[in-house]
XYZ file of N, CA and C in Angstrom:
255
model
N -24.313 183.155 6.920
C -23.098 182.465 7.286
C -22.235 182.317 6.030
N -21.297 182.720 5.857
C -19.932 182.456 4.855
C -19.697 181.023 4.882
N -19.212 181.056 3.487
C -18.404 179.566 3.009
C -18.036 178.822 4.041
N -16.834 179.698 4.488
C -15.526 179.460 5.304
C -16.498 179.041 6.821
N -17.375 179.678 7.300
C -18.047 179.332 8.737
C -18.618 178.053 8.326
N -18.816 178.190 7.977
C -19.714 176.680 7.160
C -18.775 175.497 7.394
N -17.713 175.591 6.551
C -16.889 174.764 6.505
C -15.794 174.488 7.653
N -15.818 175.284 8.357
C -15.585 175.452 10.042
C -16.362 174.949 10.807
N -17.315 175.292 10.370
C -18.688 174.089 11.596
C -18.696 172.437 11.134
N -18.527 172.278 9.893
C -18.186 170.971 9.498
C -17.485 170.316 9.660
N -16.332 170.729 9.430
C -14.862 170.078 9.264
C -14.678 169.671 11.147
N -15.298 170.367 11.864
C -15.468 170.489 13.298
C -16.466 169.633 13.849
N -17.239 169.316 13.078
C -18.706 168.423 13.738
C -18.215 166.995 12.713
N -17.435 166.959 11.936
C -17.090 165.732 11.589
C -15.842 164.841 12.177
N -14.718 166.286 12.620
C -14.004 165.640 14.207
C -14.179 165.100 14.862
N -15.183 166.066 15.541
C -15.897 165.811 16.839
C -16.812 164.224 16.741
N -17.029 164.022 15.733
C -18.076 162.733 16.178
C -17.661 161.632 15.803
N -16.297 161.906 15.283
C -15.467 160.678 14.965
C -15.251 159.671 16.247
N -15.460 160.602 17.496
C -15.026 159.655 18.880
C -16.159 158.938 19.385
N -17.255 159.863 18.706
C -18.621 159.111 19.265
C -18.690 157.361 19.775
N -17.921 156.527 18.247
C -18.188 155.244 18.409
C -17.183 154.846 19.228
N -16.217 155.344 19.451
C -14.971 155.185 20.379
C -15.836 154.886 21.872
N -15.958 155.966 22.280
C -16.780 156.000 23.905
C -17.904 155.041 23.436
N -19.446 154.833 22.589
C -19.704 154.028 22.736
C -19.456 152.821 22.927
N -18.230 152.352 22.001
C -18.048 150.700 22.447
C -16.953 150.451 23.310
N -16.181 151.743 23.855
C -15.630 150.999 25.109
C -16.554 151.098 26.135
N -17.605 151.963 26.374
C -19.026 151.814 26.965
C -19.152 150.036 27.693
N -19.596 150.015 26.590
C -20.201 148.889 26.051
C -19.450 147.567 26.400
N -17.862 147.497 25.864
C -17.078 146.211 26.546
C -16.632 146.392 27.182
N -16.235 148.208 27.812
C -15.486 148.025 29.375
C -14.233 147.617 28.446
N -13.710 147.730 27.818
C -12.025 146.792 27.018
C -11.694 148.208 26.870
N -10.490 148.971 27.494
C -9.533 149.910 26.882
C -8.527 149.621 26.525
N -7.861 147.923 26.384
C -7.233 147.583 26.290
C -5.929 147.846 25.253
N -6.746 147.969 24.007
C -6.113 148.769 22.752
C -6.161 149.995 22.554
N -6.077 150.939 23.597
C -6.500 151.938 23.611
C -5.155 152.699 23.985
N -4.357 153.987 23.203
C -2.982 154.149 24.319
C -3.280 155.499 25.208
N -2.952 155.216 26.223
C -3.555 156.011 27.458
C -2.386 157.385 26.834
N -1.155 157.263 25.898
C -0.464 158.276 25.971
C -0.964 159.235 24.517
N -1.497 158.397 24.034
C -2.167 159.217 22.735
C -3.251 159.730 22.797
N -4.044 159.230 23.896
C -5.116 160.274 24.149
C -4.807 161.146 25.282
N -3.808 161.105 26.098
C -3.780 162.434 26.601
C -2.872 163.380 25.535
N -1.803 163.068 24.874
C -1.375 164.157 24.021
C -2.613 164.748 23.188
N -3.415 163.813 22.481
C -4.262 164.760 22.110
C -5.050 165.586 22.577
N -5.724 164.712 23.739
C -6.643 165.940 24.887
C -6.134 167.609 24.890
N -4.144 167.526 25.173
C -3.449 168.454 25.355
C -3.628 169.297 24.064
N -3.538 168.839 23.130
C -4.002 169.495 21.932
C -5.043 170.098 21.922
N -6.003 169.482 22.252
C -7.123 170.099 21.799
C -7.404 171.341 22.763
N -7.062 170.814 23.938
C -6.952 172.360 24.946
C -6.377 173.068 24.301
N -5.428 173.286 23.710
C -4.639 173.790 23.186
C -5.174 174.843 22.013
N -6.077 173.784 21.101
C -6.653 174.429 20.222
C -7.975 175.564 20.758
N -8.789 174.864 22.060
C -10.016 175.567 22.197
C -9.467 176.785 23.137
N -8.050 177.027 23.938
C -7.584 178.090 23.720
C -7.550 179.091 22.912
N -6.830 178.613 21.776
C -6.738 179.395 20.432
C -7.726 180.303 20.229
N -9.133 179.044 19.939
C -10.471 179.538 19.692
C -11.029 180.683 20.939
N -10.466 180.415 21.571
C -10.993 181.611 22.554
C -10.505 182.728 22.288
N -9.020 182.805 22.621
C -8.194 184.181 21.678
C -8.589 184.851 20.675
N -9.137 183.749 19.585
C -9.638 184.476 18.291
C -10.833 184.751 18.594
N -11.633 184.266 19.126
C -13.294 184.569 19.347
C -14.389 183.802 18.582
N -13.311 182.885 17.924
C -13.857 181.905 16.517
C -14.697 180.680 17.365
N -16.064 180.717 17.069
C -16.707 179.924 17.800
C -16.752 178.121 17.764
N -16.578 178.316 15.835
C -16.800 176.383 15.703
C -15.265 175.808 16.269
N -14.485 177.082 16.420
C -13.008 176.375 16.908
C -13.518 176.092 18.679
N -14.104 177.269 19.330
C -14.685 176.597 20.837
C -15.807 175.908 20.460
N -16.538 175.970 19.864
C -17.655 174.557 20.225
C -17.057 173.517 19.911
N -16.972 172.538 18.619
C -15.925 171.781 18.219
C -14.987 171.557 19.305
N -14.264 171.745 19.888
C -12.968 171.748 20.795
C -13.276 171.546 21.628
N -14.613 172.091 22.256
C -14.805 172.269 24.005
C -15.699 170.549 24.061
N -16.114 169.874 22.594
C -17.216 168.726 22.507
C -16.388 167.476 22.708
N -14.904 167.739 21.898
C -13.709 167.110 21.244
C -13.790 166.855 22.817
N -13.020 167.630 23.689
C -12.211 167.885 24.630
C -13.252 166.986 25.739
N -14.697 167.433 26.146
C -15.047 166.011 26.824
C -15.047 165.110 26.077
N -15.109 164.667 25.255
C -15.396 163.179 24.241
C -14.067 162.274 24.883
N -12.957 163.274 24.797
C -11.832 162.629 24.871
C -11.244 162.431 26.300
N -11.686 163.629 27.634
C -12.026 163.245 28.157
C -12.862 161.588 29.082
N -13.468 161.297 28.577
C -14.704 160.191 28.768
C -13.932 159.267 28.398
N -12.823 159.335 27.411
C -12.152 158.047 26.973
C -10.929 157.772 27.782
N -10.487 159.124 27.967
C -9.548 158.671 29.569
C -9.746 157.952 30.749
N -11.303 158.654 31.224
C -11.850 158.510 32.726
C -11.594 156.561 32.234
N -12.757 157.003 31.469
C -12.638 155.087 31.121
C -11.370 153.906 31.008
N -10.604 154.572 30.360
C -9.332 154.354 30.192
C -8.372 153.687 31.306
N -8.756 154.866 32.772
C -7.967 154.719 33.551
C -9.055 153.051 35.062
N -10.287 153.734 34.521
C -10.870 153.392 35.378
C -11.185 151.549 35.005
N -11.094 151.394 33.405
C -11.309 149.500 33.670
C -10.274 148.747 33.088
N -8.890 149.661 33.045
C -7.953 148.623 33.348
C -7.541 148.881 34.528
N -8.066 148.854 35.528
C -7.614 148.263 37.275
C -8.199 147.038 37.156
């Protein structure tokens, strides 16, 4: 594996798990309260956006990374929408 893949799988698995504690603790209090329902769908849109890309190119840590991103962020919507009713 090259530098550059390396640092593609990283820079990508340190994204990606940045949301981890996000979904855990709205898990957890059910509170999306501070949460903006419009900033996580622009990003969602992004990131489709990006794991597109990654498909085009064939570049994998851009689809794994992206496709992990993309439910993570996901999960923070569903939630999002579902406990502020």
């Amino acid at each position: 594996m090259t530098m550059t893949s390396m640092l593609g799988y990283l820079a990508g698995f340190l994204t990606t798990i940045s949301f981890i504690p996000q979904v855990i603790k709205t898990w957890k209090t059910r509170s999306t309260a501070d949460l903006s329902l419009g900033m996580f769908f622009v990003f969602g849109v992004g990131v489709l956006i990006w794991l597109i890309y990654g498909i085009f190119l064939g570049e994998f840590p851009i689809i794994l990374w992206n496709s992990v991103s993309l439910i993570l962020v996901l999960i923070i919507l569903v939630m999002k929408l579902k406990f502020e009713k």
